[in-house]
CSV table of C-alpha atoms in Angstrom, one decimal:
chain,number,residue,atom,x,y,z
A,8,MET,CA,81.9,-204.8,-128.7
A,9,PRO,CA,80.2,-205.4,-125.4
A,10,THR,CA,81.9,-207.6,-122.9
A,11,ARG,CA,80.5,-209.9,-120.3
A,12,THR,CA,81.1,-208.9,-116.7
A,13,PRO,CA,81.2,-211.4,-113.9
A,14,ILE,CA,78.6,-210.1,-111.5
A,15,GLU,CA,76.3,-211.5,-108.7
A,16,VAL,CA,72.9,-211.8,-110.2
A,17,SER,CA,71.3,-209.7,-107.4
A,18,ILE,CA,73.7,-206.9,-108.2
A,19,ALA,CA,72.9,-207.2,-111.9
A,20,ILE,CA,69.2,-206.9,-111.1
A,21,SER,CA,69.9,-203.7,-109.0
A,22,LYS,CA,71.8,-202.4,-112.0
A,23,ALA,CA,68.8,-202.9,-114.3
A,24,VAL,CA,66.6,-201.1,-111.8
A,25,GLN,CA,69.1,-198.2,-111.7
A,26,GLN,CA,69.2,-198.1,-115.5
A,27,ALA,CA,65.4,-198.0,-115.8
A,28,ASP,CA,65.6,-194.7,-113.9
A,29,VAL,CA,63.0,-195.5,-111.2
A,30,ASP,CA,61.7,-192.7,-109.0
A,31,VAL,CA,60.6,-194.6,-105.9
A,32,ILE,CA,61.8,-197.8,-104.3
A,33,ALA,CA,60.2,-199.1,-101.1
A,34,ALA,CA,61.3,-202.5,-99.8
A,35,TYR,CA,61.7,-204.5,-96.6
A,36,PRO,CA,64.7,-206.8,-96.5
A,37,ILE,CA,64.1,-210.6,-96.6
A,38,THR,CA,66.5,-213.4,-97.4
A,39,PRO,CA,67.4,-214.0,-100.3
A,40,GLN,CA,66.1,-210.7,-101.7
A,41,THR,CA,68.4,-208.6,-99.5
A,42,HIS,CA,71.4,-208.0,-101.9
A,43,ILE,CA,69.1,-206.5,-104.5
A,44,VAL,CA,67.5,-203.8,-102.2
A,45,GLU,CA,70.7,-203.3,-100.1
A,46,HIS,CA,72.6,-202.4,-103.3
A,47,LEU,CA,69.8,-200.2,-104.5
A,48,SER,CA,69.8,-198.3,-101.2
A,49,GLU,CA,73.6,-197.8,-101.6
A,50,LEU,CA,73.1,-196.5,-105.1
A,51,VAL,CA,70.6,-194.0,-103.8
A,52,ALA,CA,72.7,-193.0,-100.8
A,53,ASP,CA,75.8,-192.5,-103.0
A,54,GLY,CA,73.8,-190.3,-105.4
A,55,GLU,CA,74.2,-192.8,-108.3
A,56,LEU,CA,70.4,-193.2,-108.5
A,57,GLN,CA,68.2,-190.2,-108.3
A,58,ALA,CA,65.3,-191.9,-106.5
A,59,ALA,CA,63.5,-192.0,-103.2
A,60,PHE,CA,64.2,-195.1,-101.2
A,61,ILE,CA,61.5,-195.5,-98.6
A,62,ASN,CA,62.4,-197.6,-95.6
A,63,VAL,CA,59.2,-199.3,-94.3
A,64,GLU,CA,58.3,-201.5,-91.3
A,65,SER,CA,56.9,-204.4,-93.4
A,66,GLU,CA,56.3,-205.8,-96.8
A,67,HIS,CA,52.7,-204.9,-96.5
A,68,SER,CA,53.8,-201.3,-96.1
A,69,ALA,CA,56.5,-201.6,-98.8
A,70,LEU,CA,54.0,-202.5,-101.5
A,71,SER,CA,51.4,-200.0,-100.1
A,72,ALA,CA,54.1,-197.2,-100.4
A,73,VAL,CA,54.9,-198.3,-103.9
A,74,ILE,CA,51.3,-198.2,-104.9
A,75,GLY,CA,50.9,-194.7,-103.5
A,76,ALA,CA,53.9,-193.5,-105.4
A,77,ALA,CA,52.8,-195.2,-108.5
A,78,ALA,CA,49.3,-193.7,-108.2
A,79,ALA,CA,51.0,-190.3,-108.1
A,80,GLY,CA,52.8,-191.2,-111.4
A,81,ALA,CA,56.2,-192.4,-110.2
A,82,SER,CA,58.2,-195.2,-111.8
A,83,THR,CA,58.4,-197.7,-108.9
A,84,PHE,CA,60.2,-200.9,-107.9
A,85,THR,CA,60.1,-203.3,-105.0
A,86,ALA,CA,61.3,-206.9,-104.3
A,87,SER,CA,60.4,-209.6,-101.8
A,88,CYS,CA,59.7,-213.3,-101.4
A,89,SER,CA,58.3,-216.0,-99.1
A,90,GLN,CA,56.8,-214.6,-95.9
A,91,GLY,CA,57.3,-211.1,-97.2
A,92,LEU,CA,55.4,-211.8,-100.4
A,93,ALA,CA,52.7,-213.5,-98.3
A,94,LEU,CA,52.4,-210.4,-96.2
A,95,MET,CA,52.0,-208.4,-99.4
A,96,HIS,CA,49.3,-210.8,-100.6
A,97,GLU,CA,46.2,-208.6,-100.3
A,98,ILE,CA,48.0,-205.5,-101.6
A,99,LEU,CA,49.2,-207.4,-104.7
A,100,PHE,CA,45.6,-207.6,-106.0
A,101,ILE,CA,45.1,-203.9,-105.4
A,102,ALA,CA,48.2,-202.9,-107.5
A,103,ALA,CA,46.7,-204.8,-110.5
A,104,SER,CA,43.2,-203.7,-110.0
A,105,LEU,CA,44.3,-200.0,-109.9
A,106,ARG,CA,46.3,-200.7,-113.1
A,107,LEU,CA,49.6,-199.4,-111.7
A,108,PRO,CA,52.8,-200.1,-113.7
A,109,ILE,CA,54.9,-201.4,-110.9
A,110,VAL,CA,57.9,-203.7,-111.3
A,111,MET,CA,58.8,-206.2,-108.7
A,112,VAL,CA,61.4,-209.0,-108.4
A,113,VAL,CA,60.4,-212.1,-106.4
A,114,THR,CA,63.5,-214.1,-105.3
A,115,THR,CA,61.4,-217.3,-105.0
A,116,ARG,CA,61.7,-219.1,-101.7
A,117,ALA,CA,59.8,-221.7,-99.7
A,118,LEU,CA,57.0,-220.6,-97.4
A,119,SER,CA,56.9,-221.7,-93.8
A,120,GLY,CA,56.3,-224.1,-92.2
A,121,PRO,CA,58.6,-225.5,-91.4
A,122,ILE,CA,60.7,-222.4,-91.5
A,123,SER,CA,62.8,-222.4,-94.6
A,124,ILE,CA,64.9,-219.7,-96.2
A,125,TRP,CA,65.7,-221.9,-99.2
A,126,ASN,CA,64.5,-222.0,-102.8
A,127,ASP,CA,61.3,-223.4,-104.2
A,128,HIS,CA,58.2,-221.9,-105.8
A,129,SER,CA,55.7,-222.2,-103.0
A,130,ASP,CA,55.7,-218.5,-102.3
A,131,ILE,CA,55.0,-217.4,-105.9
A,132,MET,CA,52.6,-220.3,-106.7
A,133,ALA,CA,50.3,-218.8,-104.0
A,134,GLU,CA,50.1,-215.6,-106.1
A,135,ARG,CA,48.9,-217.0,-109.4
A,136,ASP,CA,45.6,-215.0,-109.5
A,137,ILE,CA,46.8,-211.5,-108.5
A,138,GLY,CA,46.6,-210.0,-112.0
A,139,TRP,CA,50.3,-209.2,-112.5
A,140,LEU,CA,52.4,-210.2,-115.5
A,141,GLN,CA,54.9,-212.8,-114.4
A,142,VAL,CA,58.0,-214.3,-116.0
A,143,PHE,CA,60.4,-216.9,-114.5
A,144,CYS,CA,64.1,-216.6,-115.3
A,145,GLU,CA,66.8,-219.2,-115.9
A,146,THR,CA,70.0,-217.2,-116.0
A,147,GLY,CA,71.5,-214.1,-114.6
A,148,GLN,CA,71.6,-212.5,-118.1
A,149,GLU,CA,67.9,-213.3,-118.4
A,150,ALA,CA,67.1,-211.8,-115.0
A,151,TYR,CA,68.9,-208.6,-115.8
A,152,ASP,CA,67.3,-208.4,-119.3
A,153,ALA,CA,63.8,-209.3,-117.9
A,154,VAL,CA,63.9,-206.5,-115.4
A,155,LEU,CA,64.7,-203.9,-118.1
A,156,GLN,CA,62.0,-205.4,-120.3
A,157,ALA,CA,59.5,-205.3,-117.5
A,158,PHE,CA,59.9,-201.6,-117.2
A,159,ARG,CA,59.3,-201.2,-120.9
A,160,ILE,CA,56.2,-203.5,-120.8
A,161,VAL,CA,54.4,-202.0,-117.8
A,162,ARG,CA,54.9,-198.5,-119.2
A,163,ASP,CA,53.0,-199.4,-122.4
A,164,PRO,CA,49.7,-197.6,-122.4
A,165,LYS,CA,48.0,-200.8,-123.5
A,166,VAL,CA,49.3,-202.7,-120.5
A,167,GLN,CA,49.3,-200.4,-117.4
A,168,LEU,CA,49.6,-203.4,-115.1
A,169,PRO,CA,52.3,-204.5,-112.6
A,170,MET,CA,54.8,-207.1,-113.5
A,171,MET,CA,56.8,-209.6,-111.5
A,172,VAL,CA,60.2,-211.0,-112.5
A,173,ASN,CA,60.6,-214.3,-110.7
A,174,VAL,CA,64.2,-215.3,-109.9
A,175,ASP,CA,65.1,-218.4,-108.0
A,176,GLY,CA,66.4,-217.5,-104.5
A,177,PHE,CA,70.1,-218.3,-103.8
A,178,ASN,CA,70.3,-220.7,-106.8
A,179,LEU,CA,70.2,-217.7,-109.1
A,180,THR,CA,70.2,-214.6,-107.0
A,181,HIS,CA,73.4,-215.4,-105.2
A,182,VAL,CA,75.5,-216.9,-108.0
A,183,ILE,CA,78.1,-214.9,-109.9
A,184,GLU,CA,77.5,-215.1,-113.7
A,185,PRO,CA,78.9,-213.5,-116.7
A,186,VAL,CA,76.4,-210.9,-117.8
A,187,TYR,CA,76.3,-208.4,-120.7
A,188,LEU,CA,75.6,-205.1,-118.9
A,189,PHE,CA,74.4,-202.2,-121.0
A,190,GLU,CA,75.9,-198.7,-121.0
A,191,GLN,CA,73.1,-196.3,-120.1
A,192,GLU,CA,72.9,-194.8,-123.6
A,193,GLU,CA,72.5,-198.2,-125.2
A,194,ILE,CA,69.3,-198.9,-123.3
A,195,ARG,CA,67.9,-195.4,-123.3
A,196,ASP,CA,66.0,-195.7,-126.6
A,197,TYR,CA,64.5,-199.1,-125.6
A,198,LEU,CA,63.0,-197.8,-122.4
A,199,PRO,CA,60.2,-195.3,-122.9
A,200,GLU,CA,59.6,-192.4,-120.5
A,201,HIS,CA,57.5,-193.5,-117.6
A,202,ARG,CA,53.9,-192.5,-118.3
A,203,GLN,CA,50.7,-193.3,-116.6
A,204,LEU,CA,47.3,-192.8,-118.2
A,205,LEU,CA,45.6,-192.0,-114.8
A,206,ARG,CA,47.4,-190.5,-111.8
A,207,LEU,CA,46.6,-188.5,-108.7
A,208,ASP,CA,46.7,-184.9,-109.7
A,209,ILE,CA,45.4,-182.0,-107.7
A,210,ASP,CA,44.4,-180.1,-110.9
A,211,HIS,CA,42.5,-183.1,-112.2
A,212,PRO,CA,41.0,-184.8,-109.2
A,213,LEU,CA,39.8,-188.4,-109.4
A,214,THR,CA,39.0,-191.3,-107.1
A,215,MET,CA,41.2,-194.4,-107.3
A,216,GLY,CA,40.2,-197.6,-105.5
A,217,PRO,CA,36.5,-197.0,-104.9
A,218,VAL,CA,34.1,-199.6,-103.6
A,219,GLY,CA,33.2,-202.0,-106.3
A,220,VAL,CA,29.5,-202.4,-105.8
A,221,PRO,CA,27.9,-205.6,-107.2
A,222,GLU,CA,26.9,-203.5,-110.2
A,223,VAL,CA,30.5,-202.9,-111.3
A,224,TYR,CA,32.7,-205.5,-109.6
A,225,THR,CA,32.4,-208.1,-112.4
A,226,GLU,CA,33.2,-205.5,-115.0
A,227,ALA,CA,36.2,-204.2,-113.1
A,228,LYS,CA,37.6,-207.8,-112.9
A,229,LYS,CA,37.0,-208.4,-116.6
A,230,GLN,CA,38.9,-205.2,-117.4
A,231,VAL,CA,42.0,-206.4,-115.5
A,232,ASP,CA,41.8,-209.9,-117.1
A,233,ALA,CA,41.4,-208.5,-120.6
A,234,ALA,CA,44.3,-206.2,-120.0
A,235,LEU,CA,46.5,-209.0,-118.7
A,236,VAL,CA,45.6,-211.4,-121.6
A,237,GLY,CA,45.8,-208.5,-124.0
A,238,ALA,CA,49.3,-207.7,-122.7
A,239,LYS,CA,50.9,-210.7,-124.5
A,240,PRO,CA,51.3,-208.9,-127.9
A,241,VAL,CA,53.0,-206.1,-126.1
A,242,VAL,CA,55.3,-208.5,-124.3
A,243,LEU,CA,56.2,-210.3,-127.6
A,244,ALA,CA,56.9,-207.0,-129.3
A,245,ALA,CA,59.1,-205.8,-126.4
A,246,TRP,CA,61.1,-209.1,-126.6
A,247,GLN,CA,61.3,-208.9,-130.4
A,248,GLU,CA,62.6,-205.4,-130.4
A,249,PHE,CA,65.1,-206.3,-127.7
A,250,ALA,CA,66.3,-209.2,-129.9
A,251,GLU,CA,66.7,-206.9,-132.9
A,252,ARG,CA,68.6,-204.3,-130.9
A,253,TYR,CA,70.8,-206.4,-128.7
A,254,GLY,CA,70.8,-210.0,-130.2
A,255,ARG,CA,69.3,-211.8,-127.2
A,256,PHE,CA,65.9,-213.4,-128.1
A,257,TYR,CA,63.3,-214.5,-125.5
A,258,GLN,CA,60.1,-216.4,-126.0
A,259,PRO,CA,57.1,-217.1,-123.8
A,260,VAL,CA,57.9,-220.8,-123.9
A,261,GLU,CA,61.6,-221.8,-124.5
A,262,THR,CA,62.4,-225.1,-126.0
A,263,TYR,CA,65.5,-227.4,-126.1
A,264,GLN,CA,65.8,-230.5,-128.2
A,265,VAL,CA,62.0,-230.7,-128.8
A,266,GLU,CA,62.5,-231.6,-132.4
A,267,GLY,CA,61.3,-235.3,-132.7
A,268,ALA,CA,61.0,-235.5,-128.9
A,269,GLU,CA,58.5,-238.1,-127.7
A,270,ILE,CA,59.1,-237.3,-124.0
A,271,ILE,CA,59.2,-233.7,-122.9
A,272,LEU,CA,60.3,-232.4,-119.5
A,273,LEU,CA,58.5,-229.2,-118.6
A,274,THR,CA,60.2,-226.9,-116.1
A,275,MET,CA,60.3,-223.3,-114.9
A,276,GLY,CA,63.3,-221.3,-113.6
A,277,VAL,CA,66.9,-222.1,-112.9
A,278,ILE,CA,66.5,-225.9,-112.7
A,279,SER,CA,65.9,-225.9,-116.4
A,280,ARG,CA,69.7,-225.8,-116.8
A,281,THR,CA,70.1,-229.0,-115.0
A,282,ALA,CA,67.3,-230.5,-117.0
A,283,MET,CA,69.1,-229.5,-120.2
A,284,SER,CA,72.1,-231.6,-119.0
A,285,ALA,CA,69.8,-234.5,-118.4
A,286,VAL,CA,68.3,-234.1,-121.9
A,287,ASP,CA,71.8,-234.1,-123.4
A,288,ARG,CA,72.7,-237.3,-121.6
A,289,LEU,CA,69.5,-239.0,-122.7
A,290,ARG,CA,69.8,-237.8,-126.3
A,291,ALA,CA,73.3,-239.3,-126.4
A,292,THR,CA,71.8,-242.7,-125.6
A,293,GLY,CA,69.3,-242.2,-128.4
A,294,LYS,CA,66.3,-241.5,-126.2
A,295,PRO,CA,64.0,-238.8,-127.9
A,296,VAL,CA,63.7,-236.4,-124.9
A,297,GLY,CA,63.2,-232.7,-125.1
A,298,LEU,CA,62.7,-229.8,-122.7
A,299,VAL,CA,60.1,-227.1,-122.6
A,300,ARG,CA,60.5,-224.2,-120.2
A,301,LEU,CA,57.6,-222.0,-119.3
A,302,ARG,CA,59.0,-218.5,-119.2
A,303,LEU,CA,55.9,-216.4,-119.4
A,304,TRP,CA,53.6,-217.6,-116.6
A,305,ARG,CA,51.0,-214.8,-116.6
A,306,PRO,CA,49.4,-214.3,-119.1
A,307,PHE,CA,49.5,-218.0,-119.6
A,308,PRO,CA,51.1,-218.8,-123.1
A,309,LEU,CA,48.4,-221.3,-124.1
A,310,GLU,CA,49.0,-221.3,-127.9
A,311,GLU,CA,52.8,-221.3,-127.6
A,312,LEU,CA,52.7,-224.2,-125.2
A,313,ARG,CA,50.4,-226.3,-127.4
A,314,ASN,CA,52.5,-225.7,-130.4
A,315,CYS,CA,55.7,-226.8,-128.6
A,316,VAL,CA,54.4,-230.1,-127.3
A,317,ARG,CA,51.6,-231.3,-129.7
A,318,HIS,CA,53.9,-233.8,-131.4
A,319,ALA,CA,55.1,-235.4,-128.2
A,320,LYS,CA,53.6,-238.5,-126.5
A,321,ILE,CA,54.5,-237.9,-122.8
A,322,ILE,CA,54.9,-234.7,-120.8
A,323,ALA,CA,56.6,-234.8,-117.4
A,324,VAL,CA,55.6,-231.6,-115.7
A,325,ILE,CA,57.9,-230.5,-112.8
A,326,ASP,CA,56.5,-228.5,-110.0
A,327,ARG,CA,58.5,-226.9,-107.2
A,328,HIS,CA,55.5,-226.6,-105.0
A,329,LEU,CA,53.1,-229.0,-103.5
A,330,SER,CA,49.5,-227.9,-103.8
A,331,LEU,CA,48.3,-229.6,-100.6
A,332,GLY,CA,45.1,-231.5,-101.0
A,333,ALA,CA,45.0,-231.0,-104.8
A,334,HIS,CA,45.7,-233.8,-107.3
A,335,GLY,CA,49.0,-232.4,-108.4
A,336,GLY,CA,51.3,-229.4,-108.4
A,337,PRO,CA,49.8,-226.1,-109.8
A,338,VAL,CA,51.9,-226.1,-112.9
A,339,CYS,CA,50.9,-229.6,-113.8
A,340,LEU,CA,47.2,-228.9,-113.2
A,341,GLU,CA,47.4,-225.8,-115.5
A,342,VAL,CA,49.4,-227.6,-118.2
A,343,ARG,CA,47.0,-230.6,-118.2
A,344,ALA,CA,44.0,-228.2,-118.5
A,345,ALA,CA,45.8,-226.3,-121.3
A,346,LEU,CA,46.4,-229.5,-123.3
A,347,TYR,CA,43.2,-231.3,-122.6
A,348,ASP,CA,41.6,-230.0,-125.8
A,349,LEU,CA,44.3,-231.1,-128.2
A,350,PRO,CA,43.0,-233.7,-130.7
A,351,GLU,CA,45.7,-236.2,-129.7
A,352,ARG,CA,45.6,-236.8,-126.0
A,353,LEU,CA,49.0,-236.5,-124.4
A,354,ARG,CA,50.0,-238.5,-121.3
A,355,ILE,CA,50.8,-235.9,-118.7
A,356,PHE,CA,52.5,-236.8,-115.4
A,357,GLY,CA,53.3,-234.5,-112.5
A,358,PHE,CA,56.5,-234.6,-110.5
A,359,VAL,CA,57.4,-232.5,-107.5
A,360,LEU,CA,60.9,-231.9,-106.5
A,361,GLY,CA,63.4,-229.3,-105.1
A,362,LEU,CA,61.1,-228.3,-102.2
A,363,GLY,CA,62.6,-226.1,-99.5
A,364,GLY,CA,66.0,-225.9,-101.2
A,365,ARG,CA,66.6,-229.6,-101.7
A,366,ASP,CA,69.2,-230.1,-104.5
A,367,VAL,CA,67.8,-230.8,-108.0
A,368,THR,CA,70.3,-233.0,-109.9
A,369,VAL,CA,70.6,-234.5,-113.4
A,370,ALA,CA,69.9,-237.9,-111.8
A,371,ASP,CA,66.5,-236.6,-110.6
A,372,PHE,CA,65.5,-235.8,-114.2
A,373,LEU,CA,66.8,-239.1,-115.4
A,374,GLU,CA,64.6,-240.7,-112.8
A,375,ILE,CA,61.6,-238.6,-113.9
A,376,VAL,CA,61.9,-239.6,-117.5
A,377,ASP,CA,62.3,-243.3,-116.5
A,378,ARG,CA,59.2,-243.1,-114.2
A,379,ALA,CA,57.1,-241.2,-116.8
A,380,GLU,CA,57.9,-243.9,-119.4
A,381,HIS,CA,56.9,-246.6,-116.9
A,382,TYR,CA,53.7,-244.8,-116.0
A,383,ALA,CA,52.8,-244.4,-119.6
A,384,ALA,CA,53.3,-248.2,-120.2
A,385,ALA,CA,51.9,-249.5,-116.9
A,386,GLY,CA,48.7,-247.4,-116.7
A,387,GLN,CA,47.4,-244.8,-114.4
A,388,PRO,CA,50.0,-243.8,-111.8
A,389,GLU,CA,49.5,-242.0,-108.5
A,390,GLU,CA,48.4,-238.4,-109.0
A,391,TYR,CA,51.8,-236.9,-108.5
A,392,SER,CA,55.2,-238.2,-107.6
A,393,LEU,CA,57.6,-236.7,-105.1
A,394,ILE,CA,61.2,-237.2,-106.3
A,395,GLY,CA,63.7,-238.1,-103.5
A,396,LEU,CA,61.1,-238.6,-100.8
A,397,ARG,CA,62.2,-240.8,-97.9
A,398,GLU,CA,59.4,-243.2,-96.9
A,399,VAL,CA,60.9,-244.4,-93.6
B,7,MET,CA,7.1,-186.1,-106.1
B,8,VAL,CA,10.6,-187.5,-106.4
B,9,GLU,CA,11.7,-188.2,-109.9
B,10,LYS,CA,13.1,-191.5,-111.0
B,11,VAL,CA,16.9,-191.3,-111.8
B,12,GLU,CA,18.3,-192.9,-115.0
B,13,LYS,CA,21.3,-195.2,-114.4
B,14,ARG,CA,24.3,-193.5,-116.2
B,15,ALA,CA,27.3,-194.6,-114.1
B,16,ILE,CA,26.8,-198.3,-114.6
B,17,VAL,CA,28.6,-199.1,-117.8
B,18,GLY,CA,30.1,-202.2,-119.4
B,19,TRP,CA,33.7,-203.2,-118.8
B,20,ARG,CA,34.9,-201.7,-122.1
B,21,ASN,CA,33.7,-198.3,-121.0
B,22,LEU,CA,34.8,-198.5,-117.4
B,23,ALA,CA,37.5,-196.0,-116.5
B,24,LEU,CA,41.0,-197.5,-116.1
B,25,GLY,CA,41.4,-199.4,-112.8
B,26,CYS,CA,37.7,-198.7,-112.0
B,27,ALA,CA,38.7,-195.1,-111.2
B,28,ILE,CA,36.0,-192.4,-110.8
B,29,LEU,CA,36.7,-189.4,-112.8
B,30,GLU,CA,33.9,-187.1,-111.8
B,31,ALA,CA,32.4,-186.1,-108.4
B,32,GLY,CA,28.9,-187.1,-107.4
B,33,SER,CA,28.8,-190.5,-109.2
B,34,SER,CA,27.2,-192.2,-106.2
B,35,THR,CA,24.0,-190.4,-107.0
B,36,GLN,CA,23.9,-192.5,-110.2
B,37,LEU,CA,24.0,-195.8,-108.3
B,38,LEU,CA,20.4,-196.6,-107.6
B,39,THR,CA,20.6,-198.5,-104.3
B,40,GLY,CA,16.8,-198.6,-104.3
B,41,THR,CA,17.1,-201.7,-106.5
B,42,TRP,CA,18.4,-203.6,-103.5
B,43,ARG,CA,15.1,-203.1,-101.6
B,44,LEU,CA,12.8,-205.9,-100.5
B,45,GLN,CA,10.2,-203.7,-98.8
B,46,HIS,CA,9.3,-200.1,-99.4
B,47,PRO,CA,8.0,-197.6,-96.9
B,48,VAL,CA,4.6,-196.0,-97.2
B,49,ILE,CA,3.8,-192.8,-95.2
B,50,ASP,CA,0.3,-192.1,-94.0
B,51,GLN,CA,0.3,-188.3,-94.4
B,52,GLN,CA,-2.8,-188.0,-92.2
B,53,LEU,CA,-1.0,-189.6,-89.2
B,54,CYS,CA,2.4,-187.8,-89.9
B,55,ASN,CA,2.9,-184.8,-87.5
B,56,ARG,CA,6.0,-183.5,-89.5
B,57,CYS,CA,8.4,-184.1,-86.6
B,58,GLY,CA,11.2,-185.0,-89.1
B,59,LEU,CA,12.6,-187.9,-87.1
B,60,CYS,CA,12.5,-190.2,-90.2
B,61,TYR,CA,14.5,-187.6,-92.1
B,62,ILE,CA,17.1,-187.5,-89.3
B,63,TYR,CA,17.4,-191.3,-88.9
B,64,CYS,CA,17.5,-192.3,-92.5
B,65,PRO,CA,21.1,-193.6,-93.1
B,66,ASP,CA,20.8,-193.0,-96.9
B,67,MET,CA,19.3,-189.5,-96.9
B,68,ALA,CA,16.5,-191.1,-98.9
B,69,ILE,CA,13.8,-189.0,-97.2
B,70,ILE,CA,13.0,-185.6,-98.8
B,71,LYS,CA,11.3,-182.7,-97.1
B,72,THR,CA,8.9,-181.1,-99.6
B,73,PRO,CA,8.4,-177.3,-99.8
B,74,ALA,CA,5.0,-177.8,-98.1
B,75,GLY,CA,6.8,-179.4,-95.1
B,76,ALA,CA,5.7,-183.0,-95.7
B,77,TYR,CA,8.2,-185.9,-95.9
B,78,GLU,CA,8.5,-188.3,-98.8
B,79,HIS,CA,10.8,-191.3,-99.6
B,80,ASP,CA,13.2,-191.1,-102.5
B,81,LEU,CA,12.8,-194.7,-103.8
B,82,ASN,CA,15.8,-194.3,-106.1
B,83,TYR,CA,18.0,-194.7,-103.0
B,84,CYS,CA,15.8,-196.1,-100.2
B,85,LYS,CA,17.1,-199.6,-99.4
B,86,GLY,CA,14.0,-200.5,-97.4
B,87,CYS,CA,15.8,-200.9,-94.1
B,88,GLY,CA,12.7,-199.9,-92.1
B,89,ILE,CA,14.5,-197.6,-89.6
B,90,CYS,CA,12.1,-194.8,-90.4
B,91,ALA,CA,9.1,-197.0,-89.7
B,92,GLU,CA,10.7,-198.2,-86.5
B,93,GLU,CA,11.5,-194.7,-85.3
B,94,CYS,CA,8.3,-192.9,-86.3
B,95,PRO,CA,6.6,-191.9,-83.0
B,96,LYS,CA,3.2,-191.7,-84.7
B,97,LYS,CA,3.5,-195.1,-86.5
B,98,ALA,CA,2.7,-193.3,-89.7
B,99,ILE,CA,5.2,-195.4,-91.8
B,100,THR,CA,4.5,-199.0,-92.7
B,101,MET,CA,6.8,-201.3,-94.7
B,102,VAL,CA,5.2,-203.0,-97.7
B,103,GLU,CA,6.6,-206.0,-99.6
B,104,GLU,CA,7.9,-205.2,-103.0
B,105,GLU,CA,6.1,-207.0,-105.7
B,106,GLU,CA,8.0,-209.5,-107.8
């Protein structure tokens, strides 16, 4: 019988990377990602992980080194966040466009400025269009499992794309949680051998990353988009098999108390746990409130989302990023677009909170439900609402 | 006379190699950059003194020396930049608008 081990979530993530038997890790330390890569470098130095750990001078170089290693056929891992992720920005697109099965953990953190080392989603929300698969985690167990699942998914010949596992910085990475950790032989059969359909090979020369002249650029982009959208059945199958083997079931869109819910909170990441407490409190007073958590972010789980919310009346979408100059947070805009074609029009309101590490509390979600009800009754509200904003 | 090349490398997205990789050498010869052209060069072979400066200056190697020693443009690849016409000391090359 497996037992749960109290472990810092960053260390559990490192353990998953070790168990996936990566060949090459290249990373540059940045708070709050440091515990993950520091622990991996210790595992390599102590001979407990047979991999090359490449120390680099920047995140731009970290991902470039990983791409080079992946192009040569290595199983690879990196991790970053915030300014580091932003410095990787142009290289992120290249990893996807070269169809390289890289796994990366993003310990989501606010982007400067002002300078902030604390948690929100402004770093990752700037990377929506990079062509990587992306999931957002709620618990330490989920982060550990998601990293292992990511190695399985990217190694599938039908996917051959990079994947990001997004874990809230500090609020999840630095907490100690009880986690079921696999013995190596338990997970071995679930994880296929790393294989790559195309790789740099002196005996079979090829060109990777050529100029995409106007005659082929459109087709090259379509290929990546089709692969990303087409990866969803592989993701679902990987999660299904994980559930059958180990008893932990994951879905693209997780739901809590949505049965009969007229008002639905929609969240991503670790704050969903706080939102669940708010739902419990409101349900105890008889208010029909439920929670939907977007877990799979790319490819976007359009059908699953529609099926979860179509019987509700009001959706309160919570963003942890302010899309400056737009008319709402990015998650709200995408959810609103995804639900626009439903036969019964839902009232969708956007709320932004928890920016730059500001605490997200049960009271915040109670206020959101209250405001959403008020907006639905009183007519068109402002385009988004910032929770906890001081006016003067 | 330079023969017209058939486009073979330009395929639909379903047939594109994984990650837009190029699996064989020499594929750029199948990209007919001549389709980008707005003007094409015409050589007056009576004025041409066979100096070969056009051949040297052409950035796309789109000028061919024939066995008889004359120079011709390879319109599969000539982008119509006009450098040859500019550099020709005998003014033997003129740029002519492409027809619609």
